[in-house]
Tab-separated table of C-alpha atoms in Angstrom:
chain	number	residue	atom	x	y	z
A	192	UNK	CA	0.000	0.000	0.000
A	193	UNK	CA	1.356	3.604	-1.141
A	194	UNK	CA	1.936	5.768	2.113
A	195	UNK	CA	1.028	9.073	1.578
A	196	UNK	CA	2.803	12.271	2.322
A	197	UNK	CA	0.964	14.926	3.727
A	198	UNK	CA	1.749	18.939	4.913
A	199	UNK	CA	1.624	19.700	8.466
A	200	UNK	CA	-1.408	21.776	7.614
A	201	UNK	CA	-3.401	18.995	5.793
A	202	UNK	CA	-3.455	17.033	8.940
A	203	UNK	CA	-4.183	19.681	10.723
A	204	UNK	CA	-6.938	20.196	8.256
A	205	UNK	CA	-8.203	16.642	8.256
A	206	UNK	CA	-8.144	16.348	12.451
A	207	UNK	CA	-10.711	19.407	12.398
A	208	UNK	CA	-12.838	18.315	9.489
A	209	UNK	CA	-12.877	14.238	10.851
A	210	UNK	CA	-13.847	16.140	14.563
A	211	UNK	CA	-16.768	18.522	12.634
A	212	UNK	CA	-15.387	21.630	13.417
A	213	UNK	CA	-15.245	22.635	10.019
A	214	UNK	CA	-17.263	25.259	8.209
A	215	UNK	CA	-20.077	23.042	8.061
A	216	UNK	CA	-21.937	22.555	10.889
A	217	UNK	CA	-23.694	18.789	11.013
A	218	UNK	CA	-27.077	18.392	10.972
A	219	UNK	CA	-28.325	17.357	14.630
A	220	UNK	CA	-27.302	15.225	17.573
A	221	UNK	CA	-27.474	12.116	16.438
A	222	UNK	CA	-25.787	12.799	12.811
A	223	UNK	CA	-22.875	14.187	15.205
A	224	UNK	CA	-22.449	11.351	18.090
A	225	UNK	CA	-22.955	9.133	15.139
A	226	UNK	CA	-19.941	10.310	13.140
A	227	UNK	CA	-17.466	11.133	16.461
A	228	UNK	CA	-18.562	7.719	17.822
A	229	UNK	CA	-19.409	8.810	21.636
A	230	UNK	CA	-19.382	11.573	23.633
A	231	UNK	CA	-17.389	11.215	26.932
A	232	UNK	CA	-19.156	11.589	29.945
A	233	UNK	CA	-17.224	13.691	33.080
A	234	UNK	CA	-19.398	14.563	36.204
A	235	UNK	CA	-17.287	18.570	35.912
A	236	UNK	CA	-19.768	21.322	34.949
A	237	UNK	CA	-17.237	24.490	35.457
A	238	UNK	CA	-19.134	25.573	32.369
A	239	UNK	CA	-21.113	22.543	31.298
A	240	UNK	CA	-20.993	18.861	31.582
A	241	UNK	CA	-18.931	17.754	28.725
A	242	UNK	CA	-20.983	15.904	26.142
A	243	UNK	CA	-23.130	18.734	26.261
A	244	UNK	CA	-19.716	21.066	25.799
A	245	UNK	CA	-19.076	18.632	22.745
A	246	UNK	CA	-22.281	18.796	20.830
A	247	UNK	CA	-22.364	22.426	21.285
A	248	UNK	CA	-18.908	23.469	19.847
A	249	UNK	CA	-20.134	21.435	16.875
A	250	UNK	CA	-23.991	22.588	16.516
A	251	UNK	CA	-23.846	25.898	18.287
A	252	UNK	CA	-26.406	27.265	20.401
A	253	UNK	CA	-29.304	27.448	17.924
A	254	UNK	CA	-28.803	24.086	16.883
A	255	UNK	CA	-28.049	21.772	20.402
A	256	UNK	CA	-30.049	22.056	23.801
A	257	UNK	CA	-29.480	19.468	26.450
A	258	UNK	CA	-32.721	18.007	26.508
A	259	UNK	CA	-31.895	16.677	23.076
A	260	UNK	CA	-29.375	14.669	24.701
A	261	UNK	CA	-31.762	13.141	27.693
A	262	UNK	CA	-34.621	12.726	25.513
A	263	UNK	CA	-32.551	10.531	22.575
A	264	UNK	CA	-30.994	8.463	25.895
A	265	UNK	CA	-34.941	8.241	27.153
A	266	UNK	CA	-35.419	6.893	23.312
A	267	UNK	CA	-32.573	5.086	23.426
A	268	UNK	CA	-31.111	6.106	20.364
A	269	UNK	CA	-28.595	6.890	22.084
A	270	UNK	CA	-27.050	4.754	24.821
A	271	UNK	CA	-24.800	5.287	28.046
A	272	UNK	CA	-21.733	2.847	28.149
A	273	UNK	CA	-18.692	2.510	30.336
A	274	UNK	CA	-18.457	6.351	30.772
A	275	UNK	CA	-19.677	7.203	27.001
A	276	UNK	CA	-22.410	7.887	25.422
A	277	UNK	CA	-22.504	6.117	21.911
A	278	UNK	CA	-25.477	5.511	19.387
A	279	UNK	CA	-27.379	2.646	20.270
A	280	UNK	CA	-26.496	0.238	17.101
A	281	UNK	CA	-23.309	0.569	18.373
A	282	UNK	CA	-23.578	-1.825	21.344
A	283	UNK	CA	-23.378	-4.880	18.894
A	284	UNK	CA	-19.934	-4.209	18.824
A	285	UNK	CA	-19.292	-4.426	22.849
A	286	UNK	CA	-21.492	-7.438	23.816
A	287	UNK	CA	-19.193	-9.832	22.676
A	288	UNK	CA	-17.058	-8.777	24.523
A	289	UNK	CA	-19.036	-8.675	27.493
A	290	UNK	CA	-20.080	-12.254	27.458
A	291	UNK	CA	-16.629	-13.058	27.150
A	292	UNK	CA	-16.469	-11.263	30.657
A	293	UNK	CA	-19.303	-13.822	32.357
A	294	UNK	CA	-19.705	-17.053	32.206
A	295	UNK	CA	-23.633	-17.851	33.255
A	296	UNK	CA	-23.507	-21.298	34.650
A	297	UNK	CA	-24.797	-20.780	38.262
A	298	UNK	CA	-22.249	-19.572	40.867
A	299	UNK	CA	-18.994	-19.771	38.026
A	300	UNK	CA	-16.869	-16.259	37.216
A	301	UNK	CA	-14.878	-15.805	34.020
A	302	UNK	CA	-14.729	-11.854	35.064
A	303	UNK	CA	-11.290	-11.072	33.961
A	304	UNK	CA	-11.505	-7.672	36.064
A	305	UNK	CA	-11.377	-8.408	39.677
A	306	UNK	CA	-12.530	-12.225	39.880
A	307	UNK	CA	-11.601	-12.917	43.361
A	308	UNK	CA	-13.695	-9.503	44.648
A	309	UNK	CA	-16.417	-10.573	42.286
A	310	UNK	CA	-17.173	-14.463	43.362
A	311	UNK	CA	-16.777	-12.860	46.984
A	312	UNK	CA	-19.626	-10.607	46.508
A	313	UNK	CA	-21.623	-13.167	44.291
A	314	UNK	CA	-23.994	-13.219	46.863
A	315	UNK	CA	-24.582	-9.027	46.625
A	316	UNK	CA	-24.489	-9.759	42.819
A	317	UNK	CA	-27.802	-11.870	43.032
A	318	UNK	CA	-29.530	-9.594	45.415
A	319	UNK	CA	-28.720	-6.604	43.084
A	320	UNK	CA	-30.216	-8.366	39.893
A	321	UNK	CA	-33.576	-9.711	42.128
A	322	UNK	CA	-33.876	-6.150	43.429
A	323	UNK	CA	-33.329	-4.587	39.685
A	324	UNK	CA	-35.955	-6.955	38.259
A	325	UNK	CA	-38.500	-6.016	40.917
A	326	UNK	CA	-38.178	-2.790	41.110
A	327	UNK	CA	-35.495	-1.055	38.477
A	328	UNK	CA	-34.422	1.206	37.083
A	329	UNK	CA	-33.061	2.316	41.011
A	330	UNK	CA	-29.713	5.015	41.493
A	331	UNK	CA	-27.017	2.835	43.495
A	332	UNK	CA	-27.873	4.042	46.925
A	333	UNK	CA	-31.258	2.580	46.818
A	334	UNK	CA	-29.334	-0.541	46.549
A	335	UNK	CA	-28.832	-2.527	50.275
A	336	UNK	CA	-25.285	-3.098	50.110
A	337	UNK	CA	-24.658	-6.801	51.337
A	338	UNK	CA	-20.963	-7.448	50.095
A	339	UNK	CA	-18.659	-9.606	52.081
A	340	UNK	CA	-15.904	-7.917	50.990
A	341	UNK	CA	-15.289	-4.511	51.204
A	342	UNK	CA	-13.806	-2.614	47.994
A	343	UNK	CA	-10.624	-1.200	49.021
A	344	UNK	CA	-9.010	1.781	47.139
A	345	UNK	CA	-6.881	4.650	48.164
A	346	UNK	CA	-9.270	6.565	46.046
A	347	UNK	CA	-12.905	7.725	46.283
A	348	UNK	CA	-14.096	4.170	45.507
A	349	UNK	CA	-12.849	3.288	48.764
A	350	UNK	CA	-16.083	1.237	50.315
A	351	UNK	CA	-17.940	2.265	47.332
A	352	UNK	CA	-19.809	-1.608	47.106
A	353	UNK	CA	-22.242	-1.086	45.336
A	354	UNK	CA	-21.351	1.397	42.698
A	355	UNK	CA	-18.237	-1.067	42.009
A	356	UNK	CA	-20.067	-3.852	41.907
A	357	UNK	CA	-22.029	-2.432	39.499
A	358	UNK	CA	-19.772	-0.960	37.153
A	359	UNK	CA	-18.401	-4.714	36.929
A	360	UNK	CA	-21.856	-6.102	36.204
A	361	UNK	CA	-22.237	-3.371	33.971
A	362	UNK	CA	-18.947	-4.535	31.833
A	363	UNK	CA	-20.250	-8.004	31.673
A	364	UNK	CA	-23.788	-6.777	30.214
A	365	UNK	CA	-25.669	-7.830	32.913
A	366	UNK	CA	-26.656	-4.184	33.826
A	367	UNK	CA	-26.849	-1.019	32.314
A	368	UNK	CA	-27.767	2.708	32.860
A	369	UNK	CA	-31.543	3.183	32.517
A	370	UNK	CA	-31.446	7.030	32.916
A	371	UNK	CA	-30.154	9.556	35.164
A	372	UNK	CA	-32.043	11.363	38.121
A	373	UNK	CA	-29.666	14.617	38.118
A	374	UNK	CA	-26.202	13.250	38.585
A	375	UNK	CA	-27.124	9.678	39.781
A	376	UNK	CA	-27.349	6.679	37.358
A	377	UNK	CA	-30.251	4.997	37.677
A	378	UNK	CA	-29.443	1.077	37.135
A	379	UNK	CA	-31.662	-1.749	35.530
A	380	UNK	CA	-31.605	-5.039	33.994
A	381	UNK	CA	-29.112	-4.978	30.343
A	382	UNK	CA	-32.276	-6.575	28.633
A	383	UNK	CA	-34.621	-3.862	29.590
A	384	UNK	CA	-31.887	-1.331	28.291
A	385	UNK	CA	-29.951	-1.818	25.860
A	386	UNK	CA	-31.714	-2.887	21.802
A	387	UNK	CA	-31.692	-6.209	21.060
A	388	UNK	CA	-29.325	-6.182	18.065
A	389	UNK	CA	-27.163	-9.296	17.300
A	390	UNK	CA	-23.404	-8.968	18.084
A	391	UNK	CA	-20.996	-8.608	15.785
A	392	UNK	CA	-18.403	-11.741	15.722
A	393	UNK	CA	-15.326	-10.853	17.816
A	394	UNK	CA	-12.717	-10.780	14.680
A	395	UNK	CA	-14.071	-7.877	12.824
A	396	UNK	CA	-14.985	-6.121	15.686
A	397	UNK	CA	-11.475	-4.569	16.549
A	398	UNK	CA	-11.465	-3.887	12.511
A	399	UNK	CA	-14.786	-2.144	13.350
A	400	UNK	CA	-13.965	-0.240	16.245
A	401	UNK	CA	-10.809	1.302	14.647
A	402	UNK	CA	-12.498	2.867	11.490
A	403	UNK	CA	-15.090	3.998	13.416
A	404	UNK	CA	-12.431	5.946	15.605
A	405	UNK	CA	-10.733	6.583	12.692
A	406	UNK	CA	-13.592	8.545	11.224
A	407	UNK	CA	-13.958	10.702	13.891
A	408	UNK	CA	-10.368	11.395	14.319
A	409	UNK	CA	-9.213	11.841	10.627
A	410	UNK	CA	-5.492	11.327	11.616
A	411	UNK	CA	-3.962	9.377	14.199
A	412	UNK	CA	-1.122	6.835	14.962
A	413	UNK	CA	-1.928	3.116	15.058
A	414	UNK	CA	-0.619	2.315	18.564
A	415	UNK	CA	-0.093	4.869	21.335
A	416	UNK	CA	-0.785	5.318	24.782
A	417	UNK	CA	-3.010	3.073	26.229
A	418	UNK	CA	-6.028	4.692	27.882
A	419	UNK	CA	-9.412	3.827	29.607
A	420	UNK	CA	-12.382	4.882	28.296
A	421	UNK	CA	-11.702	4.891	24.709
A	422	UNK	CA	-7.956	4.395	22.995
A	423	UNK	CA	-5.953	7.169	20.568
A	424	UNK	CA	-4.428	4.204	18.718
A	425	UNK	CA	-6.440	2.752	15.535
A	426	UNK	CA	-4.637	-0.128	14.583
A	427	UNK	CA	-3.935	-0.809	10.915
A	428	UNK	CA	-6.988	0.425	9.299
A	429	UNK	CA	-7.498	3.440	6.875
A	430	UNK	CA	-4.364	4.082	5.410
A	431	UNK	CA	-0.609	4.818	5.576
A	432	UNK	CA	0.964	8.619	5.851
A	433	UNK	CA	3.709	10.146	6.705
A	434	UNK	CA	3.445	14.382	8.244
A	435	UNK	CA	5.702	16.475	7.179
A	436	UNK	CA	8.336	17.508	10.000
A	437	UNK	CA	6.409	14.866	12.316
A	438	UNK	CA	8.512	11.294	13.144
A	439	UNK	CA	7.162	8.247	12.114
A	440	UNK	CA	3.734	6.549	10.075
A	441	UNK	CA	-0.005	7.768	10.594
A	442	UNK	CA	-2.965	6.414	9.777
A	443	UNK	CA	-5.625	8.521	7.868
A	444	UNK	CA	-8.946	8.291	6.800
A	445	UNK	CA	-9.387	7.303	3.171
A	446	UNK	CA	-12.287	9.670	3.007
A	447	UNK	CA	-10.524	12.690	4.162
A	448	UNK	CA	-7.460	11.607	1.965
A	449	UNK	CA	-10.256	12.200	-1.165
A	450	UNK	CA	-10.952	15.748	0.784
A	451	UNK	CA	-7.378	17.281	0.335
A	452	UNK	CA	-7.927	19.328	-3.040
A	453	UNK	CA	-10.837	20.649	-1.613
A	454	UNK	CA	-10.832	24.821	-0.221
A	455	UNK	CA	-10.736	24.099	3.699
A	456	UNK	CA	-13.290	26.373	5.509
A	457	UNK	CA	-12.806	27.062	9.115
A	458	UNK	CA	-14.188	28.426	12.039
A	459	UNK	CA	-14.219	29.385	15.718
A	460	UNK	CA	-14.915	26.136	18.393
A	461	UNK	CA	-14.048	26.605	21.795
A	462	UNK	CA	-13.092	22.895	23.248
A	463	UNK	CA	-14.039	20.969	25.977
A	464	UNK	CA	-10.774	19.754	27.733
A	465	UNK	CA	-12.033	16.832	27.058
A	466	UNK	CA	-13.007	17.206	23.488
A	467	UNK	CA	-11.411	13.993	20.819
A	468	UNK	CA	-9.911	16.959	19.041
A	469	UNK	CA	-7.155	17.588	22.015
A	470	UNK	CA	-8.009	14.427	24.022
A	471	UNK	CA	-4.417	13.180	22.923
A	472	UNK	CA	-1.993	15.575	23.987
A	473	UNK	CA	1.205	14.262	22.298
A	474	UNK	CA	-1.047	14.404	18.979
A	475	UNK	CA	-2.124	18.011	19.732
A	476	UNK	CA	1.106	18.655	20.106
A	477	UNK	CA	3.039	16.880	17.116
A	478	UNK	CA	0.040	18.667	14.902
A	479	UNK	CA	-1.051	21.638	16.686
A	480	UNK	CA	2.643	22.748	18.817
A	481	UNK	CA	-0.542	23.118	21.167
A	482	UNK	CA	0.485	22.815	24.652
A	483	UNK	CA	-2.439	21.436	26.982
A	484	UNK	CA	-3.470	20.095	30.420
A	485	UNK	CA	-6.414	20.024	32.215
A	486	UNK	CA	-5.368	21.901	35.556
A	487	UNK	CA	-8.465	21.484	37.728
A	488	UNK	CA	-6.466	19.359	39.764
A	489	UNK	CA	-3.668	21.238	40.349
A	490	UNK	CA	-3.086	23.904	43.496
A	491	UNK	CA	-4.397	27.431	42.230
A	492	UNK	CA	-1.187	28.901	42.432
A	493	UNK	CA	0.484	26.379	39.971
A	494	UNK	CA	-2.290	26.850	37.026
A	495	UNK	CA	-1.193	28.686	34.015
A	496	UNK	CA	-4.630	28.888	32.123
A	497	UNK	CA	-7.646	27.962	34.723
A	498	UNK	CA	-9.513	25.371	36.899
A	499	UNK	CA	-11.299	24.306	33.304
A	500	UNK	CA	-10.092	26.330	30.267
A	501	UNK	CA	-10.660	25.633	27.264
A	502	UNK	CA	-8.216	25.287	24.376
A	503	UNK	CA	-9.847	27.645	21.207
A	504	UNK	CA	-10.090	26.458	17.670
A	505	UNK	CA	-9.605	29.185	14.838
A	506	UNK	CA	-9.576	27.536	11.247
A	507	UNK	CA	-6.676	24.831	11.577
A	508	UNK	CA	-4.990	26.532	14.658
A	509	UNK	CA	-5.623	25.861	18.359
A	510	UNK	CA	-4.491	29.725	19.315
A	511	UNK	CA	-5.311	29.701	23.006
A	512	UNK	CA	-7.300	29.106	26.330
A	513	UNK	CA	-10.574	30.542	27.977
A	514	UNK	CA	-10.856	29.995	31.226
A	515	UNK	CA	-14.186	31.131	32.171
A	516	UNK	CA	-17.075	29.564	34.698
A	517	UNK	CA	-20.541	29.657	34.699
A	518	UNK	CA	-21.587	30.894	37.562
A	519	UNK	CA	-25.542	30.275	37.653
A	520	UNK	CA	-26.757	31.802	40.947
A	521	UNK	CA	-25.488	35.016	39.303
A	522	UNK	CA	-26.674	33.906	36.000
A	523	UNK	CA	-23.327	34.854	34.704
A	524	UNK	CA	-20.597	33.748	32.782
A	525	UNK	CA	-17.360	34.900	33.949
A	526	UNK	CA	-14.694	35.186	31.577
A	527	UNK	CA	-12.046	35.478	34.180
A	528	UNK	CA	-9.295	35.424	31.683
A	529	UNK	CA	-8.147	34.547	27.419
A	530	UNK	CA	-4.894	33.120	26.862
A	531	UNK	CA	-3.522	34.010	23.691
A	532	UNK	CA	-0.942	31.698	22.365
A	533	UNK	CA	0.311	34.193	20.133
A	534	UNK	CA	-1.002	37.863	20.489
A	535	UNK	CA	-4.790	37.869	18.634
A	536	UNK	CA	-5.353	39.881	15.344
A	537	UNK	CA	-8.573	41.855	14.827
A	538	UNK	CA	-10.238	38.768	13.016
A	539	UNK	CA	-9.369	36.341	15.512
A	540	UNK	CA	-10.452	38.459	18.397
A	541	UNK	CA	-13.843	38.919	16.967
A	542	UNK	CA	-14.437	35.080	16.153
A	543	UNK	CA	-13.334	34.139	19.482
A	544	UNK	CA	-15.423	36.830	20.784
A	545	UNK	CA	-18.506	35.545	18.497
A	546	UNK	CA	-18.538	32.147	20.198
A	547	UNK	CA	-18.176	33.504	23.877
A	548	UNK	CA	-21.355	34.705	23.249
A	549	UNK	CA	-23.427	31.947	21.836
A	550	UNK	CA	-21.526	29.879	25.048
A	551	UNK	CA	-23.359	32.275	27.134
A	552	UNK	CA	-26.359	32.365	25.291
A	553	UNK	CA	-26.543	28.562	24.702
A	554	UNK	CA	-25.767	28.823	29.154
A	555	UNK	CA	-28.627	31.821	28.893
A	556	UNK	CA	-26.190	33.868	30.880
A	557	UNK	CA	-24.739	37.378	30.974
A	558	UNK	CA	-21.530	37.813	29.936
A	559	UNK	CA	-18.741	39.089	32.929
A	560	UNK	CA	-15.233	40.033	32.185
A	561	UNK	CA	-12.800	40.570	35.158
């Protein structure tokens, strides 16, 4: 197979058109979660939760409101998996791999995560899926918790039983998120949940997987730092290219490949810190020379952009940071301070500018500069 060489700026170009933050806006939720494959789920709402921050920067505020997002879940169009939300046709290609997780003979574990804790607590297990088929879909603390053994972490998830225990039943597909009541899952049976589509068979479903990640990230390498949640690396689908003045073999899209020759149009986004676009930060890097990290975990005194700032898209350019927060008792939204990478011209000032104030109308709050 030829490997392609490509400018700096194509891939560039082809990250932001495979993320649809092009010119273009897509057509609705589902079109978008569709194409980027999930949105991440994070509890944080500095500004907003973040797979509402995603489907904004790509619809804007006239074209995404939340309660698009709850109502396709309600419809299950849209599903909520391991941390993601991901169209619903798209759970063939995990519940092979849950079933590979369980074994169903009576009182027998093939749970590759945490066997020992699991066939210790099989007893908790049982009284969880009676309770869920009497009464689900229930949030975790309506849940008795009668483990034997305790779940020890030096973490939050110290103790945390039931909410463990069902996070592993979840991975095995023998529960799933029904809903949420404000921040709290609400658990019930996988059957009840999830559509009843047949599973694709386990050897084309890594094949599967990596297009479908390769889509939505245009450009990316084929192995690279593993991750939870969802990996960077694609494998060896789509096809090879090398970037100019970047080490080493990408994989690209075909699709975008057929895209080069045409005029790139561009536009404003700001990011979610957890946006697919910057997710990676050795790619953003090695494409962008964008330098990025989520600081809401670091001291106040040692943060160089903000609690939650976000990195801001111009064209094919990630030029700098807002860190802002929504403040909603005051029904404001405080732009406390923008980075600029590289000192803003006119243009970009005004485009940046442009989408602080669909953020705050999308928020419906008043704009407040410090």
């Amino acid at each position: 197979m030829t490997t392609h060489r490509i400018s700096i700026v194509e891939a560039r170009r082809i990250a932001v058109r495979a993320q649809l933050l092009g010119g273009e806006r897509p057509a609705g939720l589902l079109e978008t979660v569709r194409h980027l494959a999930l949105l991440q789920i994070d509890p944080t709402a500095a500004i907003a939760p973040t797979a509402d921050l995603v489907a904004w920067s790509r619809l804007g505020a006239g074209g995404y409101a939340p309660a698009e997002l709850v109502g396709a879940l309600q419809r299950r169009e849209l599903i909520e998996l391991a941390a993601t939300v991901r169209p619903a046709e798209d759970l063939a290609l995990y519940t092979a791999e849950m079933a590979l997780r369980r074994d169903d003979a009576p009182g027998a574990f093939k749970y590759r995560r945490h066997p020992e804790w699991m066939r210790a607590n099989d007893a908790c297990r049982k009284d969880i899926l009676a309770r869920l088929t009497a009464e689900g879909p229930l949030p975790s603390r309506a849940i008795p918790d009668t483990c034997a053994m305790p779940w020890a972490s030096t973490g939050w998830t110290n103790d945390q039983n039931v909410i463990r225990l069902l996070d592993l039943m979840a991975a095995c597909g023998e529960v799933a998120v029904a809903g949420r009541q404000g921040r709290d899952r609400l658990w019930d049976l996988a059957g009840r949940v999830y559509p009843d589509h047949p599973p694709v068979p386990a050897e084309e479903v890594v094949r599967l997987r990596g297009e479908r990640r390769l889509r939505a990230l245009g450009v990316a390498r084929a192995k690279t730092t593993e991750v939870p949640i969802e990996p960077w690396g694609v494998g060896d689908v789509g096809e090879p290219a090398v970037v100019e003045g970047v080490k080493g073999v990408w994989r690209v899209d075909p699709a975008q490949l057929e895209r080069l020759g045409e005029p790139f149009e561009g536009r404003a986004a700001l990011l979610s810190p957890f946006d697919r676009l910057i997710h990676d930060r050795k790619r953003t890097l090695e494409l962008f020379g964008f330098d990025y990290g989520l600081e809401m975990y670091k001291p106040a005194a040692k943060r160089r952009w903000g609690y939650y700032a976000l990195p801001i898209l111009v064209g094919d350019r990630l030029v700098g940071k807002l860190d802002a927060t929504a403040d909603r008792k005051q029904r404001v939204l405080r732009i406390n301070a923008v980075h600029e990478d590289e000192p803003f011209d006119a243009e970009t000032r005004a485009a940046v500018d442009k989408e602080i104030e669909d953020l705050a109308t999308w928020q419906a709050l008043e704009i407040q500069r410090s």
